Coordinates of C-alpha atoms in Angstrom, one line a residue:
Chain A
M5 CA 12.8 -39.9 33.6
F6 CA 12.3 -40.8 37.2
Y7 CA 12.2 -44.4 38.4
E8 CA 10.3 -44.7 41.7
K9 CA 11.6 -48.2 42.4
V10 CA 14.7 -49.7 40.9
A11 CA 15.5 -53.3 41.4
V12 CA 19.1 -54.3 41.1
I13 CA 19.8 -58.1 40.7
G14 CA 23.4 -58.6 41.5
V15 CA 24.8 -55.6 43.6
G16 CA 28.4 -55.9 42.5
L17 CA 30.7 -53.4 40.8
I18 CA 28.3 -52.7 37.9
G19 CA 25.0 -53.1 39.7
G20 CA 26.1 -51.1 42.7
S21 CA 27.7 -48.3 40.6
F22 CA 24.5 -48.1 38.6
A23 CA 22.4 -47.7 41.8
L24 CA 24.8 -45.1 43.2
A25 CA 24.9 -43.1 40.0
L26 CA 21.1 -43.1 39.6
K27 CA 20.7 -42.0 43.2
G28 CA 23.4 -39.3 42.7
A29 CA 21.5 -38.0 39.7
R30 CA 18.3 -38.0 41.8
R31 CA 16.6 -40.2 39.2
C32 CA 15.2 -42.8 41.5
G33 CA 13.1 -43.1 44.7
H34 CA 14.6 -46.2 46.2
V35 CA 16.7 -49.2 45.2
A36 CA 15.9 -52.8 46.1
G37 CA 18.8 -55.2 46.0
V38 CA 18.8 -58.9 45.3
G39 CA 22.0 -60.9 45.8
R40 CA 23.5 -64.3 46.6
S41 CA 26.0 -63.2 49.2
A42 CA 24.7 -61.9 52.5
A43 CA 28.0 -60.4 53.3
N44 CA 28.0 -58.4 50.0
M45 CA 24.4 -57.2 50.6
K46 CA 25.4 -56.0 54.0
V47 CA 28.1 -53.9 52.4
A48 CA 25.5 -52.6 49.9
M49 CA 23.2 -51.6 52.7
E50 CA 25.9 -50.0 54.8
R51 CA 27.2 -48.0 51.8
G52 CA 23.6 -46.8 51.0
I53 CA 23.8 -48.5 47.6
V54 CA 20.5 -50.3 48.2
D55 CA 17.7 -49.2 50.5
V56 CA 16.3 -52.6 51.1
V57 CA 17.3 -56.2 50.4
E58 CA 14.5 -58.3 49.0
D59 CA 13.9 -61.6 47.4
M60 CA 13.6 -61.7 43.6
A61 CA 9.8 -61.8 43.5
S62 CA 9.3 -58.8 45.8
A63 CA 12.1 -56.8 44.3
V64 CA 10.9 -57.1 40.8
S65 CA 7.2 -57.3 41.0
N66 CA 6.5 -53.6 41.5
A67 CA 9.8 -52.2 40.1
D68 CA 9.8 -49.5 37.4
L69 CA 13.3 -50.5 36.3
V70 CA 15.1 -53.8 36.8
L71 CA 18.9 -54.0 36.3
M72 CA 20.2 -57.5 35.9
A73 CA 23.9 -57.3 36.6
T74 CA 24.8 -60.8 37.5
P75 CA 27.5 -62.9 35.9
V76 CA 26.5 -64.0 32.4
A77 CA 26.1 -67.6 33.3
Q78 CA 23.3 -66.8 35.7
F79 CA 21.3 -64.7 33.2
S80 CA 19.1 -67.5 32.1
A81 CA 18.0 -68.5 35.6
V82 CA 17.7 -64.9 36.6
M83 CA 15.6 -64.0 33.6
Q84 CA 13.2 -66.8 34.3
A85 CA 12.7 -65.6 37.9
V86 CA 12.4 -62.0 36.8
G87 CA 10.0 -62.9 34.1
K88 CA 7.6 -64.5 36.6
A89 CA 7.5 -61.4 38.7
L90 CA 7.6 -58.4 36.4
K91 CA 5.2 -55.6 37.1
P92 CA 2.0 -56.2 35.1
A93 CA 1.7 -52.6 33.9
A94 CA 5.3 -52.7 32.6
A95 CA 4.7 -56.1 31.1
R96 CA 1.7 -55.0 29.1
R97 CA 3.9 -52.4 27.3
G98 CA 5.8 -55.3 25.7
L99 CA 4.1 -56.4 22.4
G100 CA 5.5 -59.9 22.0
G101 CA 5.7 -60.9 25.6
K102 CA 8.1 -59.9 28.4
I103 CA 11.2 -60.3 26.3
A104 CA 10.3 -57.0 24.7
Q105 CA 11.1 -55.3 28.1
F106 CA 14.6 -56.8 28.2
V107 CA 17.2 -54.5 26.7
P108 CA 20.7 -56.0 26.6
A109 CA 23.3 -53.4 27.5
H110 CA 27.1 -53.6 27.9
P111 CA 28.7 -50.8 30.0
I112 CA 32.3 -50.5 28.9
A113 CA 33.6 -49.8 32.3
G114 CA 35.1 -52.0 34.9
A115 CA 37.8 -52.4 37.5
E116 CA 39.8 -55.4 38.7
K117 CA 38.0 -55.1 42.1
S118 CA 34.5 -56.5 42.4
G119 CA 31.5 -56.5 44.7
A120 CA 29.5 -53.7 46.4
A121 CA 32.6 -52.5 48.2
A122 CA 34.1 -51.5 44.8
A123 CA 30.9 -49.7 43.5
S124 CA 31.2 -46.0 42.6
A125 CA 28.8 -43.4 41.3
E126 CA 31.5 -42.3 38.9
L127 CA 32.2 -45.6 37.3
F128 CA 30.2 -44.9 34.1
R129 CA 31.0 -41.2 33.7
Q130 CA 32.1 -40.6 30.1
K131 CA 32.2 -44.3 29.5
R132 CA 30.4 -46.0 26.7
V133 CA 27.3 -48.2 27.2
V134 CA 26.5 -50.3 24.1
L135 CA 22.8 -51.3 23.8
T136 CA 22.3 -54.4 21.6
P137 CA 18.5 -54.2 21.1
L138 CA 16.4 -57.2 20.5
P139 CA 14.0 -57.1 17.5
E140 CA 11.2 -57.2 20.1
N141 CA 12.3 -54.1 22.0
P142 CA 9.9 -51.2 21.4
P143 CA 11.4 -47.7 21.0
E144 CA 10.0 -46.7 24.4
S145 CA 11.9 -49.4 26.2
L146 CA 15.1 -48.4 24.4
E147 CA 14.5 -44.8 25.3
K148 CA 13.9 -45.7 28.9
I149 CA 17.1 -47.7 29.2
S150 CA 19.1 -45.1 27.3
A151 CA 17.9 -42.4 29.7
A152 CA 18.8 -44.4 32.7
W153 CA 22.4 -45.0 31.5
G154 CA 22.6 -41.4 30.3
A155 CA 21.7 -40.3 33.9
C156 CA 24.7 -42.4 35.1
G157 CA 26.9 -40.2 32.9
A158 CA 27.5 -42.8 30.2
R159 CA 27.7 -42.3 26.4
V160 CA 25.1 -44.6 25.0
S161 CA 25.4 -46.2 21.5
R162 CA 23.8 -49.2 19.7
M163 CA 25.1 -52.2 17.8
T164 CA 23.7 -55.5 16.7
P165 CA 24.5 -58.3 19.1
E166 CA 26.8 -59.9 16.4
E167 CA 28.6 -56.7 15.8
H168 CA 29.1 -56.2 19.5
D169 CA 30.5 -59.7 20.0
S170 CA 32.9 -59.3 17.2
V171 CA 34.2 -56.0 18.4
F172 CA 34.7 -57.1 22.0
A173 CA 36.3 -60.4 21.1
A174 CA 39.1 -58.3 19.5
V175 CA 39.5 -55.4 21.9
S176 CA 38.6 -56.9 25.2
H177 CA 38.2 -60.7 25.3
L178 CA 41.4 -61.5 23.5
P179 CA 43.5 -59.2 25.6
H180 CA 42.1 -60.7 28.8
L181 CA 43.0 -64.2 27.5
L182 CA 46.5 -63.0 26.6
A183 CA 47.1 -61.4 30.0
Y184 CA 45.9 -64.5 31.9
A185 CA 48.1 -66.6 29.7
L186 CA 51.2 -64.5 30.5
V187 CA 50.8 -64.6 34.3
S188 CA 50.0 -68.3 34.0
D189 CA 53.1 -68.8 31.8
I190 CA 55.4 -67.1 34.3
S191 CA 54.0 -68.5 37.4
A192 CA 54.4 -72.1 36.2
R193 CA 58.2 -71.6 36.1
A194 CA 60.6 -73.0 38.7
D195 CA 62.1 -69.5 39.0
A196 CA 58.8 -67.7 39.2
A197 CA 59.7 -66.0 42.5
Q198 CA 62.8 -64.4 40.9
L199 CA 60.9 -63.5 37.7
F200 CA 58.1 -61.7 39.6
G201 CA 60.8 -60.1 41.8
Y202 CA 61.9 -58.2 38.7
A203 CA 58.6 -57.6 37.0
A204 CA 57.9 -53.9 37.0
G205 CA 55.4 -51.3 35.8
G206 CA 55.1 -52.5 32.2
F207 CA 54.3 -56.0 33.4
R208 CA 51.9 -54.7 36.0
D209 CA 49.8 -52.7 33.5
F210 CA 50.0 -55.5 30.8
T211 CA 48.6 -58.0 33.3
R212 CA 46.1 -55.7 35.1
I213 CA 43.2 -57.4 33.4
A214 CA 44.5 -60.8 34.6
S215 CA 43.1 -59.7 38.0
S216 CA 39.6 -59.7 36.6
E217 CA 36.9 -62.0 37.9
P218 CA 37.6 -65.6 36.8
E219 CA 34.0 -66.7 36.9
M220 CA 32.9 -63.7 34.8
W221 CA 35.6 -64.2 32.3
R222 CA 35.0 -67.9 32.0
D223 CA 31.4 -67.1 31.1
I224 CA 32.3 -64.4 28.6
C225 CA 34.9 -66.7 26.9
M226 CA 32.4 -69.5 26.7
A227 CA 29.5 -67.2 25.5
N228 CA 31.7 -65.7 22.7
R229 CA 33.9 -68.8 22.1
D230 CA 33.8 -68.9 18.3
R231 CA 34.7 -65.3 17.8
L232 CA 37.3 -65.4 20.5
L233 CA 39.0 -68.5 18.9
N234 CA 39.0 -66.7 15.7
E235 CA 40.7 -63.7 17.3
L236 CA 43.2 -66.0 19.1
H237 CA 44.2 -67.6 15.8
L238 CA 44.6 -64.2 14.1
Y239 CA 46.9 -63.1 17.0
E240 CA 48.8 -66.4 16.8
A241 CA 49.5 -65.7 13.2
K242 CA 50.7 -62.2 14.0
L243 CA 53.1 -63.6 16.7
K244 CA 54.4 -66.1 14.0
T245 CA 55.2 -63.2 11.8
I246 CA 56.9 -61.2 14.5
G247 CA 58.8 -64.4 15.6
S248 CA 60.0 -64.9 12.0
L249 CA 61.3 -61.3 12.0
L250 CA 63.3 -62.2 15.1
E251 CA 64.5 -65.5 13.6
T252 CA 65.8 -63.8 10.5
R253 CA 67.2 -60.8 12.5
D254 CA 65.2 -58.4 10.4
A255 CA 65.7 -55.4 12.7
P256 CA 64.3 -52.8 10.3
A257 CA 61.0 -54.6 9.8
L258 CA 60.7 -55.2 13.5
E259 CA 61.3 -51.5 14.2
K260 CA 58.8 -50.6 11.5
R261 CA 56.1 -52.7 13.2
F262 CA 56.9 -51.2 16.6
A263 CA 56.8 -47.7 15.2
E264 CA 53.5 -48.3 13.4
A265 CA 51.9 -49.8 16.5
R266 CA 53.0 -46.8 18.6
A267 CA 51.8 -44.3 16.1
V268 CA 48.3 -46.0 15.9
R269 CA 48.1 -46.2 19.7
E270 CA 48.9 -42.5 20.0
K271 CA 46.3 -41.6 17.4
W272 CA 43.8 -43.7 19.4
L273 CA 44.7 -42.0 22.7
N274 CA 44.4 -38.6 21.1
G275 CA 41.0 -39.5 19.9
S276 CA 41.8 -38.9 16.3
W277 CA 40.3 -42.2 15.2
L278 CA 36.8 -42.2 13.9
N279 CA 34.9 -43.3 16.9
G280 CA 32.8 -46.1 15.4
E281 CA 29.6 -45.1 17.0
H282 CA 26.4 -46.3 15.5
E283 CA 23.5 -44.1 16.6
Chain B
M13 CA 80.1 -40.1 47.6
F14 CA 80.2 -36.8 45.8
Y15 CA 80.9 -36.5 42.1
E16 CA 82.2 -33.1 41.1
K17 CA 81.6 -33.5 37.4
V18 CA 79.1 -36.0 36.0
A19 CA 78.9 -36.6 32.2
V20 CA 75.6 -37.9 30.8
I21 CA 75.8 -39.4 27.3
G22 CA 72.3 -39.4 26.1
V23 CA 70.1 -37.0 28.1
G24 CA 66.8 -38.8 27.6
L25 CA 64.3 -40.2 30.1
I26 CA 66.9 -42.3 31.9
G27 CA 70.0 -40.0 31.6
G28 CA 68.0 -36.9 32.4
S29 CA 66.3 -38.5 35.4
F30 CA 69.6 -39.7 36.7
A31 CA 71.1 -36.2 36.5
L32 CA 68.0 -34.6 38.1
A33 CA 68.0 -37.2 40.9
L34 CA 71.8 -36.8 41.7
K35 CA 71.4 -33.0 41.7
G36 CA 68.3 -33.3 43.9
A37 CA 70.3 -35.5 46.4
R38 CA 73.2 -32.9 46.2
R39 CA 75.6 -35.6 45.1
C40 CA 77.2 -33.8 42.2
G41 CA 78.8 -30.5 41.4
H42 CA 77.7 -30.1 37.8
V43 CA 76.4 -32.2 34.9
A44 CA 77.8 -32.1 31.3
G45 CA 75.4 -33.4 28.7
V46 CA 76.2 -35.0 25.4
G47 CA 73.5 -35.7 22.8
R48 CA 72.6 -36.1 19.2
S49 CA 69.6 -33.8 19.1
A50 CA 70.1 -30.1 19.6
A51 CA 66.4 -29.6 20.3
N52 CA 66.6 -32.2 23.1
M53 CA 69.8 -30.7 24.6
K54 CA 68.0 -27.3 24.6
V55 CA 65.2 -28.8 26.7
A56 CA 67.8 -30.4 29.0
M57 CA 69.5 -27.0 29.5
E58 CA 66.2 -25.2 30.0
R59 CA 65.1 -27.7 32.6
G60 CA 68.4 -27.5 34.4
I61 CA 69.1 -31.2 33.8
V62 CA 72.5 -30.4 32.5
D63 CA 74.6 -27.3 33.2
V64 CA 76.6 -27.4 30.0
V65 CA 76.4 -29.2 26.7
E66 CA 79.8 -30.5 25.6
D67 CA 81.2 -32.8 22.9
M68 CA 82.1 -36.3 23.9
A69 CA 85.8 -35.7 24.5
S70 CA 85.4 -32.6 26.7
A71 CA 82.5 -34.1 28.7
V72 CA 84.2 -37.3 29.5
S73 CA 87.9 -36.4 29.8
N74 CA 87.7 -34.8 33.3
A75 CA 84.4 -36.4 34.6
D76 CA 84.3 -38.3 37.9
L77 CA 81.3 -40.3 36.7
V78 CA 80.1 -41.0 33.2
L79 CA 76.5 -42.3 32.6
M80 CA 76.1 -43.9 29.2
A81 CA 72.3 -43.8 28.6
T82 CA 72.0 -44.0 24.9
P83 CA 70.0 -46.7 22.9
V84 CA 71.7 -50.1 23.1
A85 CA 72.7 -50.1 19.5
Q86 CA 74.9 -47.0 20.0
F87 CA 76.8 -48.5 22.9
S88 CA 79.7 -49.8 20.9
A89 CA 80.4 -46.5 19.2
V90 CA 79.8 -44.5 22.4
M91 CA 82.1 -46.8 24.4
Q92 CA 84.9 -46.3 21.8
A93 CA 84.6 -42.6 22.1
V94 CA 84.3 -42.6 25.9
G95 CA 87.3 -45.0 26.1
K96 CA 89.5 -42.5 24.3
A97 CA 88.7 -39.7 26.6
L98 CA 88.4 -41.2 30.1
K99 CA 90.0 -39.3 33.0
P100 CA 93.6 -40.8 33.4
A101 CA 93.3 -40.9 37.2
A102 CA 90.1 -42.9 36.9
A103 CA 91.5 -45.1 34.2
R104 CA 94.5 -46.1 36.3
R105 CA 92.1 -47.6 38.9
G106 CA 91.1 -50.2 36.4
L107 CA 93.4 -53.2 36.5
G108 CA 92.9 -54.7 33.1
G109 CA 92.2 -51.6 31.1
K110 CA 89.4 -49.2 30.8
I111 CA 86.7 -51.8 30.6
A112 CA 87.1 -52.3 34.3
Q113 CA 85.5 -48.9 34.8
F114 CA 82.5 -49.8 32.8
V115 CA 79.7 -51.2 35.1
P116 CA 76.6 -52.3 33.2
A117 CA 73.4 -51.3 35.0
H118 CA 69.8 -51.7 34.2
P119 CA 67.4 -49.3 35.9
I120 CA 64.0 -51.0 36.0
A121 CA 62.1 -47.9 35.5
G122 CA 60.6 -46.3 32.4
A123 CA 57.7 -44.5 30.9
E124 CA 56.2 -44.4 27.5
K125 CA 57.4 -40.9 27.1
S126 CA 61.0 -40.2 26.2
G127 CA 63.5 -37.4 25.9
A128 CA 64.8 -34.8 28.4
A129 CA 61.2 -33.4 28.6
A130 CA 60.1 -36.6 30.3
A131 CA 62.9 -36.8 32.8
S132 CA 62.1 -36.7 36.5
A133 CA 64.1 -36.8 39.7
E134 CA 61.6 -39.3 41.0
L135 CA 61.9 -41.8 38.2
F136 CA 64.1 -44.2 40.1
R137 CA 62.7 -43.8 43.6
Q138 CA 62.0 -47.3 45.1
K139 CA 62.7 -48.8 41.7
R140 CA 65.2 -51.6 41.2
V141 CA 68.6 -51.1 39.4
V142 CA 70.3 -54.3 38.4
L143 CA 74.0 -54.2 38.1
T144 CA 75.5 -57.0 35.9
P145 CA 79.2 -56.6 36.8
L146 CA 82.0 -57.6 34.4
P147 CA 84.7 -59.9 35.8
E148 CA 87.0 -56.9 35.3
N149 CA 85.1 -54.6 37.6
P150 CA 86.9 -53.9 40.9
P151 CA 84.9 -53.7 44.1
E152 CA 85.5 -49.9 44.2
S153 CA 83.9 -49.4 40.8
L154 CA 80.8 -51.4 41.9
E155 CA 80.6 -49.4 45.1
K156 CA 80.9 -46.1 43.3
I157 CA 78.1 -47.0 40.9
S158 CA 75.9 -48.6 43.6
A159 CA 76.2 -45.4 45.6
A160 CA 75.2 -43.2 42.7
W161 CA 72.1 -45.2 41.9
G162 CA 71.3 -45.4 45.6
A163 CA 71.5 -41.6 45.8
C164 CA 68.8 -41.6 43.1
G165 CA 66.6 -43.5 45.5
A166 CA 66.9 -46.9 43.7
R167 CA 67.2 -50.4 45.2
V168 CA 70.4 -51.8 43.8
S169 CA 70.9 -55.5 43.2
R170 CA 73.3 -57.7 41.2
M171 CA 72.9 -60.5 38.6
T172 CA 75.1 -62.1 36.0
P173 CA 74.4 -60.8 32.5
E174 CA 73.0 -64.2 31.5
E175 CA 70.6 -64.3 34.4
H176 CA 69.6 -60.7 33.7
D177 CA 68.8 -61.4 30.1
S178 CA 66.7 -64.5 30.9
V179 CA 64.7 -62.7 33.6
F180 CA 63.9 -59.7 31.5
A181 CA 63.2 -61.7 28.3
A182 CA 60.3 -63.2 30.3
V183 CA 58.9 -60.3 32.4
S184 CA 59.7 -57.4 30.1
H185 CA 60.8 -58.1 26.5
L186 CA 58.1 -60.7 25.8
P187 CA 55.2 -58.5 27.1
H188 CA 56.5 -55.6 24.9
L189 CA 56.4 -57.9 21.9
L190 CA 52.9 -59.1 22.8
A191 CA 51.6 -55.6 23.2
Y192 CA 53.1 -54.3 20.0
A193 CA 51.6 -57.4 18.3
L194 CA 48.1 -56.7 19.6
V195 CA 48.0 -53.1 18.4
S196 CA 49.5 -54.2 15.1
D197 CA 46.9 -57.0 14.8
I198 CA 43.9 -54.6 15.4
S199 CA 45.2 -51.7 13.4
A200 CA 45.6 -53.9 10.3
R201 CA 41.8 -54.6 10.1
A202 CA 39.4 -53.0 7.8
D203 CA 37.2 -52.1 10.8
A204 CA 40.1 -50.8 12.9
A205 CA 38.4 -47.4 13.5
Q206 CA 35.3 -49.1 15.0
L207 CA 37.4 -51.5 17.0
F208 CA 39.5 -48.7 18.5
G209 CA 36.3 -46.8 19.1
Y210 CA 35.3 -49.4 21.7
A211 CA 38.6 -50.2 23.1
A212 CA 38.6 -49.1 26.8
G213 CA 40.7 -49.1 29.9
G214 CA 41.7 -52.8 29.8
F215 CA 43.1 -52.4 26.3
R216 CA 44.8 -49.1 27.1
D217 CA 46.7 -50.6 30.0
F218 CA 47.5 -53.9 28.2
T219 CA 49.0 -51.9 25.3
R220 CA 50.7 -49.1 27.3
I221 CA 54.1 -50.6 26.6
A222 CA 53.3 -50.6 22.8
S223 CA 53.9 -46.8 23.1
S224 CA 57.5 -47.5 24.0
E225 CA 60.4 -46.3 21.8
P226 CA 60.5 -48.4 18.7
E227 CA 64.3 -47.9 18.2
M228 CA 65.1 -48.9 21.7
W229 CA 62.9 -52.0 21.6
R230 CA 64.2 -53.1 18.2
D231 CA 67.7 -53.0 19.8
I232 CA 66.7 -54.8 22.9
C233 CA 64.9 -57.5 20.9
M234 CA 67.9 -58.0 18.7
A235 CA 70.4 -58.0 21.6
N236 CA 68.4 -60.6 23.5
R237 CA 67.0 -62.4 20.4
D238 CA 67.6 -66.0 21.4
R239 CA 66.1 -65.8 24.9
L240 CA 63.2 -63.7 23.6
L241 CA 62.5 -66.3 20.9
N242 CA 62.5 -69.0 23.5
E243 CA 60.0 -67.0 25.6
L244 CA 57.9 -66.4 22.6
H245 CA 57.7 -70.1 21.9
L246 CA 56.8 -70.9 25.5
Y247 CA 54.0 -68.3 25.3
E248 CA 52.8 -69.7 22.0
A249 CA 52.5 -73.1 23.6
K250 CA 50.6 -71.6 26.5
L251 CA 48.1 -70.0 24.0
K252 CA 47.7 -73.3 22.3
T253 CA 46.7 -74.9 25.6
I254 CA 44.2 -72.2 26.4
G255 CA 42.9 -72.3 22.8
S256 CA 42.3 -76.0 23.2
L257 CA 40.4 -75.4 26.4
L258 CA 38.1 -73.1 24.4
E259 CA 37.9 -75.6 21.5
T260 CA 36.7 -78.3 23.9
R261 CA 34.5 -75.9 25.9
D262 CA 36.3 -76.9 29.0
A263 CA 34.9 -74.1 31.1
P264 CA 36.1 -75.4 34.6
A265 CA 39.7 -75.7 33.4
L266 CA 39.6 -72.3 31.9
E267 CA 38.2 -70.8 35.1
K268 CA 40.9 -72.6 37.1
R269 CA 43.6 -71.1 35.0
F270 CA 42.1 -67.6 35.3
A271 CA 41.7 -68.0 39.1
E272 CA 45.3 -69.2 39.5
A273 CA 46.6 -66.3 37.4
R274 CA 44.6 -63.8 39.4
A275 CA 45.8 -65.3 42.7
V276 CA 49.4 -65.3 41.7
R277 CA 49.2 -61.7 40.4
E278 CA 47.6 -60.5 43.7
K279 CA 50.3 -62.3 45.6
W280 CA 52.9 -60.5 43.5
L281 CA 51.2 -57.1 44.0
N282 CA 51.0 -57.6 47.7
G283 CA 54.7 -58.4 47.8
S284 CA 54.3 -61.8 49.2
W285 CA 56.6 -63.4 46.6
L286 CA 60.2 -63.9 47.5
N287 CA 61.8 -61.0 45.8
G288 CA 64.6 -62.8 44.0
E289 CA 67.3 -60.3 45.0
H290 CA 70.9 -61.4 44.7
E291 CA 73.1 -59.3 46.8

């Protein structure tokens, strides 16, 4: 598929990388960008991520494809504005109204850096993109969106929204919370400077996701609050178990847990887990 | 300083890297290796990490420098064997017996891979090595050991053993426990395969230290049990606080924590924290 005009609402790491990847794959004519920050849009223009900066109505009204890549909390306002301005031809394709054209997608790719400056055409290569279709989405909308992400080099799969939120509460949202909590824990100490002075590579990697966007992660935590709380409580129970092994000096049980965790992680890294794709 | 014969007890990641680094810096004549695993010692010979494989008594008896780099749990047995065989000339230097020659050192460097195969001459470059001297250590022993680690490219500093154990309980031992706990938590689920199927880069880095040696981490956790339990309880309290922000949907407070954690982490990465060195 070829998209003559692509509108990108929110030209940050994700939106900017999507634009660069589509351009790199020669799948689009030009990209119109919409954004809050003039400084960021300047970077997006300078880097050739977008060809023109427009207001929402102009960008969206005659676009063949609109990517909404703003923080989650702005989705409702952005959708309202986009809805008003969608291309009539495209809108007609939707059976039950414009919502039929909106296909929720979660690219499983990121970096601790944000903004157009961090965008890269390679960000999605070999990464997963999970579509969580709405009941209203017609097959042609899903194919169109799958094709666009496929052109960015991504491996596209599908889940229900509920399944998606459960999976990511466990493997993404919880670890973010844990990493933020550790940095927060250490930095509140009187001897924080000494502690950080001896923190090394293990600490750096463990806390890498604590350098993620606070605004975005606030929104994600709030949007998935119930499942995240559930995950947090499961994890707290696990810590209690491990704590009691320490209390009772049960070295063999502790080693067994460590060995099992390492074995599972190696299996995961080697790709010998079933991959859980739903296609 | 030049060490004609260096004995390395335990030719794994640390011991092997130390040997390679000293050789690379042309600070030693030859290296004798002592180890439990014939397969690993074969690798150590093949890679030129050690020049000869000896039993404990032969390796140590005429060595100018002995590196004990075995798992912590074997230290007491190894020290007994080493003590019996130490070079008499070297032993005389110690005022209060052979313990004066033993300088505890903690290289803050590692990798999730272990064994002689993973050893690298570069492992300690620009990394910290913390000496935790015993009251019995004479200045010349400390200088000798500092010089050897310095020759490996390390930044050598000193702490009391108590200070050392507190610092590393917080910035190293706790994160290891947390990472093992997360992998353990996820892998126990009925839908573990699907969960791992969508775990991505953030999860990978967060759990990297869960691929560390189970035996070594069992020993470390046991050796530093009280301080680690204390850290675990502080962290659990922090999780309770963050959980209650989620419970009460206090989005601004959550964002504030996230933003503070990110800011502190960036400050740490940029090196703008005081470095806590005690020299």
